Amino acid sequence: MTVISTTIGQSVSRIDGFAKVTGQARYAAEPHPSGMLYGVIVNSPIARGRIETIREEAARAVPGVVEIMTHLNRPHTALFEKSYVDGLGVPGSPYRPLHDGEIRFNGQPVAVVFAETFEAAREAAMLMEVDYERWPHNADFEVALHQKYMPEKPRSNYVPPKSRGKAAEAYALSPIKVEGHYHLAPEHHNPMEMHATTVIVEDDGKFTVWDKTQGPQAVQAYLTSALSLSKDQVRVRNPYVGGAFGSGLRAQHNVFLAALAAKMLKRSVRVSLTRQQMFTHVFRPEAIMDIALGATPDGTLQSMIVEGVTDTSRFEHNMENLVVWGLINYKCPNATADYKVVPRDTYTSSDMRAPGAATGVNLFEMAIDEMAYACSMDPLTFRLHNYSDIDAMHDMPLTSKALREAMLQGAERFGWQNRPMTPGKMRDGKELIGWGMATGIWDAMFSPTSARARLTADGRLHIATAASDIGTGTYTILAQTASEAFNIPLDQIDIELGDSTLPQCPTEGGSWTAASAGAAVWLACQSLREKLFKTLGKNSNISAWLTEGLRHNTVVLQDGFLKNTDGDEAFEMSLRDALSLTGQTELEVEETAKPGLRGTISQMRKARFTHSAVFCEVRVDEELGIVRVTRLVNAVAAGRIMNPKTAASQVRGAMVMATGMALHEESLMDERVGRFMNHNFSEYHIPAHADIPDMDVLFVNEEDTEVSPLGIKGVGEIGMCGTAAAIANAIFHATGRRHYNLPIVPGD
Amino acid sequence: MRQFSYSRPTALSDAWDDFEHARYLAGGTNLVDLMKSDVERPNHVIDLNSLPLNKVEELPDGRLRLGALVTNADTAAHPLVTERYPLLASAILAGASPQIRNRATNGGNLNQRTRCHYFYDPDMACNKRSPGTGCSAKGGRNRIMAILGTSEACIATFPSDMCVALAALNATVTLAGSQGERSVAFRDYHRLPGDQPWQDNILLPGEIVTSIDLPALSFGPHYTYLKIRDRLSFAFAIVSVAVGLQMESDVIQKAHIALGGVGTKPWCVPEAEALLEGKTPSLSLFRDTAECLLRGAVTDRDNAAKLRLAPRVIMRALSQAADGTPQSQTYKSIS
Ligand SMILES: Cc1cc2nc3c(=O)[nH]c(=O)nc-3n(C[C@H](O)[C@H](O)[C@H](O)COP(=O)(O)OP(=O)(O)OC[C@H]3O[C@@H](n4cnc5c(N)ncnc54)[C@H](O)[C@@H]3O)c2cc1C
Ligand code: SF4
């Protein structure tokens, strides 16, 4: 479909911004149904073992305590383990909260105290006494490395690395070799809004579940399956989500426990996690990558050998696409990669913003920088020299790849041409200045999605789909899409998201929502227009210009009016009047966008990626090693940009997170107990304002008619990929010292 | 948090008379946090905020008295402080965030507890929180723990920035309680953990810090508060140094130095200060001073970085003070 941009592509401010800053936007822990009980979770202090005894007397004596739910008294749940499998498709044996007395990870919920007030529930939770039989555990990553394995049945989205040529031999023969052992510390998502669920038990006994999730329909499916409830008994809502970064991809234990308690107590309940408890579930896995690169002195890559591991729990096999990115993105005749997971007695690691690539791309791009230097070649030139126009791993063409343009435009904006090759050559007072760069790559995904468009008697357009706006601007770009597709002003559009009863939409994640939900909304609006015209055409009582116009296809929608574009006289009619002429109170359509929508099957024959080039300036105190990031430029090639303002904001947010990955964020595991010890914002350091410079984000023109129906690739994650490496590479350029371990902290 | 009763006395004696398993509440930025984490479990909370301890006043002998209830923000912005004790203002501004400094009081700052991860987590053994249970920080994740003044029982850092400057300035703490008033040298206020790590300082049960008194002292531009932390703002110190030098032409007459982030209390070594006196600044002199300050340091599993960094930070801070180029707390490059 050809789209002429009027609203699409404009920097529209968030349409939900006002509701958010005035507190009208309601989050999962905010509904207050009457008679609601507050639930506070009691967590296990041990990593493995069995609950021996639970002493509840003191807790129950707290005035206001209504019930204490444990594995001993919980209501019936689904019999079979497979009923607890959620939409994310992590193979293994899913964790079932309060299933039995066995402890599988530190922080595992062992009881939930419910009381009339939050304060009573919290106090009672503190008074719970639980005795455990302790079993030996291992939470030490180094020890776990000896148990690395490949899961028998990989995760559904796992991309197995594909070797080409003879990597080992070519490496041995390469005149120039670099080898590095890289490590990334585990990180926690830590969205601003902590995970919470409010279950409202309606008068008819049905549950309305307000949950912090990225997928209301996935949570609904999970709850109905795990709690053996019928589908119409559970409605899940998440109209607003205060960030998630992947922590809301899986149904977290708070939603299960809240629904279970509502079933048990037949009362509305809320269970919300504290910041400390946010460290008892998902996290970005710790990772090790061994990267060996071989090249000829002219800077031509000859061999790439990548081996990587990430950690998972003892009961599920979380996997990432860690090792493939370099093989996809670089031309190199010989390449091989291997990936394994290592088990620890912790909760299962999970997807965090650009899972796999955030780790794999950044660490690989640090190795590429080292290789460029080994070849005495400018890192940008080196990358251009080894540029691949295809997916080099699958030997498959790409729908588009404007990475070259991104590199050149980013370099120009940054002023890269003035960079001295030799490290340590630029200084300002006591600070050494370094310039580094890296490239980023991330999947451009598309998932079939449905949307509804409805024209109502007041002439307003209502759009609905079960997408989640996790703070990314989905409301806004869908309104822009509808505005353009139906040619109606933005302020005549209502967008409804975040409700499991709405038309099907996949869980928000992987940066596919803009492309997928956008296409569905576009289609629905097109189809609604056709329906309106068709219905009007059937009415013999409409004025002559309209009858004629409709017959000759000269009537169009424009700015919320029907207009005749033909003839000497301009006729127009408001949507409200048009609708009333149809004799209906509203018109509604629902459409599903599929990859093959435009008759293309490019999804099968072509690979699809978003790319970026990141440039960074750091200043490093020569004596103290203190690093300041003083400039960041990110040139992104992500197909069509729906809204430069919200898109740039996504990229900037990810660059902040990647700065955290490079310099600050690290969850400190005490392997003696299996607990992440710095479980608060005072000691888990995310970048503060002082750590973040002005960030310059530019979007490179990239027309791609095949990647998705609207030519969108998505921008939620690409900012993570490359930024951390650009910082590390800039530190090398400042100091001449390579770091192989992220984050790089003072004293390293 | 557990249930507690609450009172807000207007007279000092009403406060300490009420003190039985109680805790005093000032700004609450530390106490309330600890109560929410179930670390502090008072039966009774006595709110000090109606006591008349909220003034900054000049004493007849030229000293400056900082009331215990004056906020950290107001203290740092007070004209007499910025004019006479810029070292103190700088140290305060290096700590926490503007929001927290607006709530936090001077008395609370002195009495804040350690940020040791294990102290903060009631599921973990900790001698400071639960005497006799052991010290989980030893052999654990102890990057932030102390390397000076530690004991078998506890290696926790005393986290304050403000107190590092107060120690350097040789301030005095005045206390009042049922046994009467007394004042102690600031450097003697905090205790080493020894075998009683639960006792952070010399405060008797019920005793109240009423003020902190600063001696008449002037360093001109020869002072600095240099703080190294894991991000450029809003993090506790890995290593910090407060320095004030009384200089005459090129000669150091008297040196005031205290370290933060490395000790179980604000760390002062009089011999190190003496080393500088009567000398002209030089790198080798600063190196000797750093060595003297860090004598006896012991590292554990994760905190060796502190010992690597500390000498360099000390030398840099001494250079800043000697050069009269104090560290800015706004611009993050290190002068
Ligand atoms: C996120 C965060 C970051 C921080 N970062 C820093 C930092 O970088 N540097 C830094 O120095 N500090 C930092 N702080 C700590 C902050 O400075 C202290 O929490 C604050 O100074 C405590 O003062 P308050 O008045 O709020 O004390 P409260 O919380 O009210 O009390 C603390 C303790 O002091 C006792 N107390 C209070 N007043 C008196 C008195 N007059 N007499 C006797 N006992 C008294 C209380 O009983 C309690 O035990 C940070 C705090 C937070 C929460
Ligand atoms: S270092 Fe001190 S505060 Fe920390 S666990 Fe040990 S005893 Fe407790």
Short mmCIF file of N, CA, C and O in Angstrom, two decimals, chain A residues 166-177 294-297 302-303 334:
data_model
loop_
_atom_site.label_atom_id
_atom_site.label_comp_id
_atom_site.label_asym_id
_atom_site.label_seq_id
_atom_site.Cartn_x
_atom_site.Cartn_y
_atom_site.Cartn_z
N LYS A 166 35.89 -23.09 6.79
CA LYS A 166 36.63 -23.87 7.78
C LYS A 166 37.25 -22.90 8.77
O LYS A 166 38.38 -22.43 8.58
N ALA A 167 36.48 -22.58 9.78
CA ALA A 167 36.86 -21.48 10.66
C ALA A 167 38.16 -21.75 11.40
O ALA A 167 39.04 -20.89 11.48
N ALA A 168 38.31 -22.95 11.95
CA ALA A 168 39.49 -23.24 12.77
C ALA A 168 40.76 -23.18 11.92
O ALA A 168 41.75 -22.56 12.32
N GLU A 169 40.69 -23.80 10.77
CA GLU A 169 41.87 -23.80 9.90
C GLU A 169 42.21 -22.39 9.43
O GLU A 169 43.36 -21.96 9.45
N ALA A 170 41.19 -21.67 9.01
CA ALA A 170 41.42 -20.31 8.53
C ALA A 170 41.98 -19.44 9.64
O ALA A 170 42.83 -18.58 9.40
N TYR A 171 41.51 -19.68 10.85
CA TYR A 171 42.02 -18.91 11.97
C TYR A 171 43.51 -19.19 12.17
O TYR A 171 44.33 -18.28 12.30
N ALA A 172 43.83 -20.47 12.15
CA ALA A 172 45.23 -20.86 12.35
C ALA A 172 46.13 -20.22 11.29
O ALA A 172 47.26 -19.83 11.58
N LEU A 173 45.60 -20.09 10.09
CA LEU A 173 46.41 -19.56 8.99
C LEU A 173 46.40 -18.03 8.93
O LEU A 173 47.19 -17.44 8.19
N SER A 174 45.52 -17.40 9.68
CA SER A 174 45.40 -15.94 9.58
C SER A 174 46.65 -15.26 10.13
O SER A 174 47.08 -15.56 11.24
N PRO A 175 47.22 -14.35 9.37
CA PRO A 175 48.41 -13.65 9.86
C PRO A 175 48.09 -12.77 11.07
O PRO A 175 48.96 -12.51 11.89
N ILE A 176 46.86 -12.30 11.14
CA ILE A 176 46.52 -11.44 12.28
C ILE A 176 45.39 -12.09 13.06
O ILE A 176 44.37 -12.48 12.50
N LYS A 177 45.63 -12.20 14.35
CA LYS A 177 44.64 -12.89 15.19
C LYS A 177 44.36 -12.06 16.43
O LYS A 177 45.27 -11.46 17.00
N GLY A 294 40.29 -13.83 12.93
CA GLY A 294 41.51 -13.87 12.13
C GLY A 294 41.34 -12.97 10.91
O GLY A 294 40.23 -12.85 10.37
N ALA A 295 42.40 -12.32 10.51
CA ALA A 295 42.31 -11.42 9.35
C ALA A 295 43.64 -11.39 8.61
O ALA A 295 44.68 -11.82 9.13
N THR A 296 43.59 -10.87 7.41
CA THR A 296 44.81 -10.60 6.67
C THR A 296 45.22 -9.15 6.95
O THR A 296 44.38 -8.34 7.36
N PRO A 297 46.48 -8.80 6.71
CA PRO A 297 46.96 -7.46 7.10
C PRO A 297 46.20 -6.32 6.43
O PRO A 297 46.19 -5.21 6.93
N GLN A 302 39.09 -13.15 7.94
CA GLN A 302 39.23 -14.49 7.38
C GLN A 302 38.48 -15.53 8.19
O GLN A 302 38.02 -16.53 7.64
N SER A 303 38.38 -15.27 9.48
CA SER A 303 37.73 -16.29 10.31
C SER A 303 37.12 -15.66 11.55
O SER A 303 37.68 -14.71 12.12
N ASN A 334 34.96 -17.70 6.56
CA ASN A 334 34.97 -18.83 7.48
C ASN A 334 34.45 -18.37 8.84
O ASN A 334 34.96 -17.40 9.40
#
